mmCIF file of C-alpha atoms in Angstrom:
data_model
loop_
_atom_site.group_PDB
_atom_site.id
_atom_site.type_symbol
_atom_site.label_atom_id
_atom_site.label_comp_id
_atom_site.label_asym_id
_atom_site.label_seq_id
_atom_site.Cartn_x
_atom_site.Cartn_y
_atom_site.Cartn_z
ATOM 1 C CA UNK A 273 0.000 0.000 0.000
ATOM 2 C CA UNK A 274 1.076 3.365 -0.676
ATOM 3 C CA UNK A 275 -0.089 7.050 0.595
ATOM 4 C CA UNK A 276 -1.052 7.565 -2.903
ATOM 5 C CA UNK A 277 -3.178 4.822 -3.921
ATOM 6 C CA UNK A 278 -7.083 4.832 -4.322
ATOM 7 C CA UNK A 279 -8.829 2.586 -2.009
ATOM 8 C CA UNK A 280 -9.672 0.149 -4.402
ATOM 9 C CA UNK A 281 -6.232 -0.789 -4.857
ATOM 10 C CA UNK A 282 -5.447 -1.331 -1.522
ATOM 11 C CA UNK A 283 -3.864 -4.411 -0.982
ATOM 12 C CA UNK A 284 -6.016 -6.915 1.066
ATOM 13 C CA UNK A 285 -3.055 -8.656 3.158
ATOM 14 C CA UNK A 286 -2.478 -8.492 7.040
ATOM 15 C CA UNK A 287 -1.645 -4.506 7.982
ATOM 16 C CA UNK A 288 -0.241 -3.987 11.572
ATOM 17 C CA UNK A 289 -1.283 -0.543 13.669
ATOM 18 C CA UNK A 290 -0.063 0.438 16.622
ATOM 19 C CA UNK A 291 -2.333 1.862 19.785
ATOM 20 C CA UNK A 292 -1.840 5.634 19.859
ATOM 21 C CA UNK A 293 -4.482 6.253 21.998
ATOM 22 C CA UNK A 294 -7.503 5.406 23.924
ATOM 23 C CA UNK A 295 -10.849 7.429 25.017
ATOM 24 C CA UNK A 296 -13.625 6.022 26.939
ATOM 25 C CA UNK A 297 -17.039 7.193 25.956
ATOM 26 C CA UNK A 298 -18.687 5.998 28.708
ATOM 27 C CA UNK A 299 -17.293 2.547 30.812
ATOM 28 C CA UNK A 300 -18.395 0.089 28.374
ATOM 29 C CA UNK A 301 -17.710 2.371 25.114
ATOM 30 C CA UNK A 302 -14.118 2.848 23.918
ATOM 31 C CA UNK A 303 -12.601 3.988 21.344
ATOM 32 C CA UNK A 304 -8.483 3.043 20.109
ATOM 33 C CA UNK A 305 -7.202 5.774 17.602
ATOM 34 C CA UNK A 306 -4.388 3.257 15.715
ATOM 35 C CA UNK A 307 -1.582 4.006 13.312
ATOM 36 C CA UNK A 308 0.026 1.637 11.030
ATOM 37 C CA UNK A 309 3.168 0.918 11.691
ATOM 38 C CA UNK A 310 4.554 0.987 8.345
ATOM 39 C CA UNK A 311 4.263 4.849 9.132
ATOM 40 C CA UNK A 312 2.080 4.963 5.981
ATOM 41 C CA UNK A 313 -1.476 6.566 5.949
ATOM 42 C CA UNK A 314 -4.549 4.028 5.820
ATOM 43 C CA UNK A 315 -7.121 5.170 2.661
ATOM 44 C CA UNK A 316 -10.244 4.090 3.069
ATOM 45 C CA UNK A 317 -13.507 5.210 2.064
ATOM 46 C CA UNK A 318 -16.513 7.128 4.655
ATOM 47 C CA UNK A 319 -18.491 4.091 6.151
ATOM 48 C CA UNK A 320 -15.850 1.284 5.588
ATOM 49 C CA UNK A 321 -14.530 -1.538 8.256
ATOM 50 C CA UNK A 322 -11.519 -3.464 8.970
ATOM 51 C CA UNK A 323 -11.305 -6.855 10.129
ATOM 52 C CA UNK A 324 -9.138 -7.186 13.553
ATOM 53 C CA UNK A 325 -7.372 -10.358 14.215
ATOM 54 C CA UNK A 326 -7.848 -11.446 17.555
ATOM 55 C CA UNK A 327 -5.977 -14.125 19.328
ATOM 56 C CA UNK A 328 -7.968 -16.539 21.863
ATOM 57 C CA UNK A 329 -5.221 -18.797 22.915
ATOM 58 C CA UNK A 330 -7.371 -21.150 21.211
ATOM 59 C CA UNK A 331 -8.135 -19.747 18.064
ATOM 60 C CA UNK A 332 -7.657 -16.743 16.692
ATOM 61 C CA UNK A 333 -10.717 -14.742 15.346
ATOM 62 C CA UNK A 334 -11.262 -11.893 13.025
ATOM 63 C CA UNK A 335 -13.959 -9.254 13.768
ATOM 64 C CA UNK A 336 -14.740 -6.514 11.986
ATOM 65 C CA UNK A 337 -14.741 -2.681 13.441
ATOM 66 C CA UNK A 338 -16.157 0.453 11.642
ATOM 67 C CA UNK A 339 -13.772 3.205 11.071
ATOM 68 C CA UNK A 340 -15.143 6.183 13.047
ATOM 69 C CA UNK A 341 -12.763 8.992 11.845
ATOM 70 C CA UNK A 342 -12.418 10.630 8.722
ATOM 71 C CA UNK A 343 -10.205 9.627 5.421
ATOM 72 C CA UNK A 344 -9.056 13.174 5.641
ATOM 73 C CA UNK A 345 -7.081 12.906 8.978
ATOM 74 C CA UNK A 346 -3.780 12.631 8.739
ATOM 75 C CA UNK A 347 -3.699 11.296 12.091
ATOM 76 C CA UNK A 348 -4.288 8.009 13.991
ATOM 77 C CA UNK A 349 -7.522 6.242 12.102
ATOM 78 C CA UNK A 350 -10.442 5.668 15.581
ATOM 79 C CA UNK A 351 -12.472 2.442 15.576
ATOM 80 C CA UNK A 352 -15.374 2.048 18.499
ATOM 81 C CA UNK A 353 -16.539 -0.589 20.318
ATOM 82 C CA UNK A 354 -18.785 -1.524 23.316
ATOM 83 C CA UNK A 355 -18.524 -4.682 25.637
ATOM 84 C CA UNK A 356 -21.199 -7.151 25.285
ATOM 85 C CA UNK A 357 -21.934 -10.363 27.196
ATOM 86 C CA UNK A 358 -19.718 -13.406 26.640
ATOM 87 C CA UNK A 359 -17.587 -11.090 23.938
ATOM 88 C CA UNK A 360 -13.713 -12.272 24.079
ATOM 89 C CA UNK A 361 -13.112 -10.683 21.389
ATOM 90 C CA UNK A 362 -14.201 -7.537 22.808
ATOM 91 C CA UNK A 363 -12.992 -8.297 26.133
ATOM 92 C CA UNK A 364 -9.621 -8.630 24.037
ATOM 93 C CA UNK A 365 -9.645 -5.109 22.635
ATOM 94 C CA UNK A 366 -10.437 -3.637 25.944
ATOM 95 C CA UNK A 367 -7.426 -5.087 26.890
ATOM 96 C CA UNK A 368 -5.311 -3.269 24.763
ATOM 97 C CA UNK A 369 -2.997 -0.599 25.974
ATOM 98 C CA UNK A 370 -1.109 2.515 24.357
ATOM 99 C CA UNK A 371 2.019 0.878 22.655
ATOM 100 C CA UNK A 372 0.083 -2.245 22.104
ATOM 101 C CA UNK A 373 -0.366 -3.959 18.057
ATOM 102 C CA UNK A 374 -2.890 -5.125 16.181
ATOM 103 C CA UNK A 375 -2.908 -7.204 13.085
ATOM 104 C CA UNK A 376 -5.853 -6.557 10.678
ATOM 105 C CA UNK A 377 -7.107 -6.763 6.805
ATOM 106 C CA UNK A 378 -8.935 -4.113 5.033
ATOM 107 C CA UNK A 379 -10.790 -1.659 4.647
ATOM 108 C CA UNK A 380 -14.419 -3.806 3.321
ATOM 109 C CA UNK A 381 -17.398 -2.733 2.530
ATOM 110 C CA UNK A 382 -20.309 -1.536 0.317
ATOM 111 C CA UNK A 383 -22.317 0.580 3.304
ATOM 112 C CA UNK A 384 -19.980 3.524 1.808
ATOM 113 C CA UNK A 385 -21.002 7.441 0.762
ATOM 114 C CA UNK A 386 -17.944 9.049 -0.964
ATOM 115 C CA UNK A 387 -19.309 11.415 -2.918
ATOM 116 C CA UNK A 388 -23.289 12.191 -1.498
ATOM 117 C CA UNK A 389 -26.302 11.776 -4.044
ATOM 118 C CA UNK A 390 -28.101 14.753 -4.921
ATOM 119 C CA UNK A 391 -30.825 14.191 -2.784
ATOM 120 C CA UNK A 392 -31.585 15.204 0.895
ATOM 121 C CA UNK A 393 -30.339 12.205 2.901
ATOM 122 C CA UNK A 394 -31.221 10.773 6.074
ATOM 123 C CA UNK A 395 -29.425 8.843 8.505
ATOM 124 C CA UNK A 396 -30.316 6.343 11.165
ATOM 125 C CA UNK A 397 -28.111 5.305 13.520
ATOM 126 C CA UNK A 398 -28.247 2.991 17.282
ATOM 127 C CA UNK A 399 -25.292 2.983 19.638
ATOM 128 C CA UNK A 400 -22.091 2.633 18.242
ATOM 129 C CA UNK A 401 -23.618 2.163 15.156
ATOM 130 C CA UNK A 402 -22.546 6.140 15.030
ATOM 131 C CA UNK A 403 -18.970 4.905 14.279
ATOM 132 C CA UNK A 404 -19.765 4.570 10.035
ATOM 133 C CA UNK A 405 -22.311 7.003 9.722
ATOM 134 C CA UNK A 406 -19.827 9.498 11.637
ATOM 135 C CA UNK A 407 -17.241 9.731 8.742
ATOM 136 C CA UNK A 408 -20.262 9.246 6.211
ATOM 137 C CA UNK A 409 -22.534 12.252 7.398
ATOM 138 C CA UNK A 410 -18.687 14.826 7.049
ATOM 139 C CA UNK A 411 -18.517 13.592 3.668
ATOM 140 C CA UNK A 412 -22.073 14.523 2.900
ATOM 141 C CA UNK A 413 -21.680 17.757 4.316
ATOM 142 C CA UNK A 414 -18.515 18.369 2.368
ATOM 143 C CA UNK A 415 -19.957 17.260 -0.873
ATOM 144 C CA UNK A 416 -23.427 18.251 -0.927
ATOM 145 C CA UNK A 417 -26.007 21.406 0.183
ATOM 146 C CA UNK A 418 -28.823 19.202 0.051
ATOM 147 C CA UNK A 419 -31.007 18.502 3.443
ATOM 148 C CA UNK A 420 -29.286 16.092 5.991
ATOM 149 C CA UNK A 421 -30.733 14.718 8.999
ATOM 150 C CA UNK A 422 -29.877 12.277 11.780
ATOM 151 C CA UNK A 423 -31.836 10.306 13.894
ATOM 152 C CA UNK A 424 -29.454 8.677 16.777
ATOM 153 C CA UNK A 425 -30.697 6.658 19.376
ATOM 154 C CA UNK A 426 -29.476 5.285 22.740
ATOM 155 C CA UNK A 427 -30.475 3.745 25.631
ATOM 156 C CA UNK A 428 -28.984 7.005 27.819
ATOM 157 C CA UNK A 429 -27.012 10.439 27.233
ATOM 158 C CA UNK A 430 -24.236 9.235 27.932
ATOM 159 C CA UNK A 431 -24.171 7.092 25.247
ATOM 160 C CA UNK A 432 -24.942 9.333 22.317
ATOM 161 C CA UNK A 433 -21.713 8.996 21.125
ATOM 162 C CA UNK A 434 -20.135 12.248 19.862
ATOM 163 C CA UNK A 435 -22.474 14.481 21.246
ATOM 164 C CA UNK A 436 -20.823 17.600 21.268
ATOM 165 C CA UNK A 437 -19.606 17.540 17.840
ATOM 166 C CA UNK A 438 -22.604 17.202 16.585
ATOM 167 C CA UNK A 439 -24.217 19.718 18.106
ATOM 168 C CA UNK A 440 -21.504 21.909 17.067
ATOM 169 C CA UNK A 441 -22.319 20.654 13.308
ATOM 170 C CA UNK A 442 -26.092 21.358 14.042
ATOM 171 C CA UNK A 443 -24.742 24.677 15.210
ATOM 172 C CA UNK A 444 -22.901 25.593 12.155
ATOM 173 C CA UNK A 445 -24.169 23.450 8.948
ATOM 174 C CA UNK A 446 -27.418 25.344 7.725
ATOM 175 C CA UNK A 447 -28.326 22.102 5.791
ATOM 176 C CA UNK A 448 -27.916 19.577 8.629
ATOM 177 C CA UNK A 449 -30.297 18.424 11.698
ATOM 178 C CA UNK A 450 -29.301 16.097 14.601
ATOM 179 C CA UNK A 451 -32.052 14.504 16.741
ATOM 180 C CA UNK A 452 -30.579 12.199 19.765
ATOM 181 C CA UNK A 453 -33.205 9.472 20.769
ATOM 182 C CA UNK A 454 -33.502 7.830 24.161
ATOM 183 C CA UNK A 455 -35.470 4.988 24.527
ATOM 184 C CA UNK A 456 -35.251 1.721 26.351
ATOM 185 C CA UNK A 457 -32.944 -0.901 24.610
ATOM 186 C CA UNK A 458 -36.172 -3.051 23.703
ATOM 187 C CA UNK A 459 -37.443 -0.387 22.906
ATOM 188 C CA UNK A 460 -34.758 1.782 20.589
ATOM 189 C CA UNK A 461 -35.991 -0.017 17.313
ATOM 190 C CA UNK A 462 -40.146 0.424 17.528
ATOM 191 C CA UNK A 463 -38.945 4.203 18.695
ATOM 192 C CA UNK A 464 -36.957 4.824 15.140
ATOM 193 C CA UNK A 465 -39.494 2.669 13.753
ATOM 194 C CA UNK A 466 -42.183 5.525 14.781
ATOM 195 C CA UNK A 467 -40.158 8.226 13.810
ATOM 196 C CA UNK A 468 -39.390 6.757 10.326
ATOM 197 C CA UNK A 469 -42.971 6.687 9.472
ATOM 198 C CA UNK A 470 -44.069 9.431 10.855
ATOM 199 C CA UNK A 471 -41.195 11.704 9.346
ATOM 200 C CA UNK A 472 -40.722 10.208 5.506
ATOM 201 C CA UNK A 473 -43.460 7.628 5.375
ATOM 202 C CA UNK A 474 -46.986 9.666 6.571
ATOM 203 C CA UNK A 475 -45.232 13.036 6.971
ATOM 204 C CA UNK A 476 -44.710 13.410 3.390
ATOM 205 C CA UNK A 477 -45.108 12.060 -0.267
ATOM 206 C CA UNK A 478 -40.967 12.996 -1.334
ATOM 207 C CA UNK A 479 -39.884 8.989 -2.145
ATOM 208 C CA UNK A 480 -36.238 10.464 -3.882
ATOM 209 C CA UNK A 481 -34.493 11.212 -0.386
ATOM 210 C CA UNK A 482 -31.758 8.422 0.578
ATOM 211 C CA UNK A 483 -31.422 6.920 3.210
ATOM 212 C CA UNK A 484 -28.443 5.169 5.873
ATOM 213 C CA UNK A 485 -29.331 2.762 8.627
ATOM 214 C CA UNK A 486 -26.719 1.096 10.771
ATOM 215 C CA UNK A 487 -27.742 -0.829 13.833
ATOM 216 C CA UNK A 488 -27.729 -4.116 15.190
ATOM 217 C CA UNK A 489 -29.907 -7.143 14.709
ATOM 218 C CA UNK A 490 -33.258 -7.202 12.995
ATOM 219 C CA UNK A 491 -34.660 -3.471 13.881
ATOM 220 C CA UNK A 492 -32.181 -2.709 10.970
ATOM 221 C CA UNK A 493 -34.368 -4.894 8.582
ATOM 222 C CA UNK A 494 -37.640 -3.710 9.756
ATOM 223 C CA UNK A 495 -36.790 -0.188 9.003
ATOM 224 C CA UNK A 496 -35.412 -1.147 5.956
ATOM 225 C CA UNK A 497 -38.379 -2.991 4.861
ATOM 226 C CA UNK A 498 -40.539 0.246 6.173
ATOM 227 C CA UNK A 499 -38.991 2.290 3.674
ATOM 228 C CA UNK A 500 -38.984 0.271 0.830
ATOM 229 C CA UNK A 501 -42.505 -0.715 1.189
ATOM 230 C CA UNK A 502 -43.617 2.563 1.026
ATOM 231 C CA UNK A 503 -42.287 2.765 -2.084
ATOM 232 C CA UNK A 504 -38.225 4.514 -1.900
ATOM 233 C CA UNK A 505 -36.136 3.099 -4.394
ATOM 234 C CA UNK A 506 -34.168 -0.677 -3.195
ATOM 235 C CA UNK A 507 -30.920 1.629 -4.049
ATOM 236 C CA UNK A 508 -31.865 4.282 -2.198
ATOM 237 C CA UNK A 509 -32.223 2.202 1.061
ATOM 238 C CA UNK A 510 -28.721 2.139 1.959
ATOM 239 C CA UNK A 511 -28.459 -0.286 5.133
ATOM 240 C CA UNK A 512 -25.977 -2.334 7.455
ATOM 241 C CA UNK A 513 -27.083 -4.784 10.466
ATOM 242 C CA UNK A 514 -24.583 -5.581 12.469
#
């Protein structure tokens, strides 16, 4: 890999980064800001993952993690993460300290904006689901003066994710709207759900807006499956479930 080269040419092998840094959202959110240790910069496209190689003792798995910073930062690249029950391989990264490497492949993925449709867009987004739609929603605003709005939800404050920045965005980007959601976590999916339809389902007969929705498990399908069945283009239902 080179600093130069598109993304698509990115060579797929194992890349090693280094931990620059660590920042806790909250005590089960973290995020590791990781350089390569090549010293070259890692290209990647807004919305895009890499796939961590995690050793067990056992086995050794490979998980993937959304890249939550921007393409355009010359810095360390962040990836986000939250402990869940039974995770090793979670349990693994929060074990990682400032020095520390980690072996991965990438960047993958489809779930991608690099240059924003002409269309007002509209993101969803659920936890640390944030982490792609982050880098995506800058690009939008960098490429595009159409209407953007996001719709993040969370089972608390403290874990809207990013809060302040995007507050600061709301502040200053005419074009852009940021509504944090709090809701129950059985409950986070029929909330968006509600919102969904009542915003571009019943709320209006526009069908050319596009949409992002990142989240985990089948709320991400059920929005999906909202929009589409009430009649947005397949393409313009742009989607990950994690």
């Amino acid at each position: 890999m080179t600093p130069d080269a598109p993304p698509a040419a990115i060579k797929r092998g194992t890349l090693n980064a280094r931990v620059e840094r660590i920042f806790d959202h909250a005590p089960d959110t973290r995020s590791l800001f990781l350089s390569l240790t090549s010293g070259k910069h890692l290209r990647f496209v807004p919305g895009q993952f890499i796939s961590i190689a995690i050793p067990l003792g056992d086995e050794t798995r490979s998980r993937p993690y959304s890249i939550a910073s921007d393409p355009e930062d010359r810095g360390p690249f962040e990836i986000c993460f939250n402990r869940v029950e039974g995770g090793r391989g979670v349990n693994w990264l929060f074990e990682r300290r400032v020095g520390d490497t980690i072996d991965f492949s990438g960047p993958f993925g489809t779930f991608t904006i690099d240059r924003a449709p002409e269309a007002e867009l509209s993101f969803i987004a659920e936890g640390t689901a944030i982490a792609p739609i982050r880098p995506m929603l800058k690009r939008a605003l960098a490429s595009s003066s159409s209407k953007i709005h996001l719709i993040y939800a969370a089972t608390d404050r403290e874990h809207i994710l990013y809060a302040a920045e995007l507050d600061e965005i709301a502040k200053t980007a005419t074009n852009f709207s940021y509504e944090p959601v709090i809701a129950p976590a059985d409950r986070i999916y029929d909330r968006l759900l509600e919102l969904a339809e009542t915003r571009w389902v019943i709320g209006d007969a526009d069908r050319t807006r596009h949409l992002y929705i990142c989240g985990v498990g089948k709320g991400v399908i059920r929005l999906r499956d909202l929009l589409r069945g009430a009649g947005y283009e397949r393409r313009a239902v742009h989607y990950e479930q994690w």
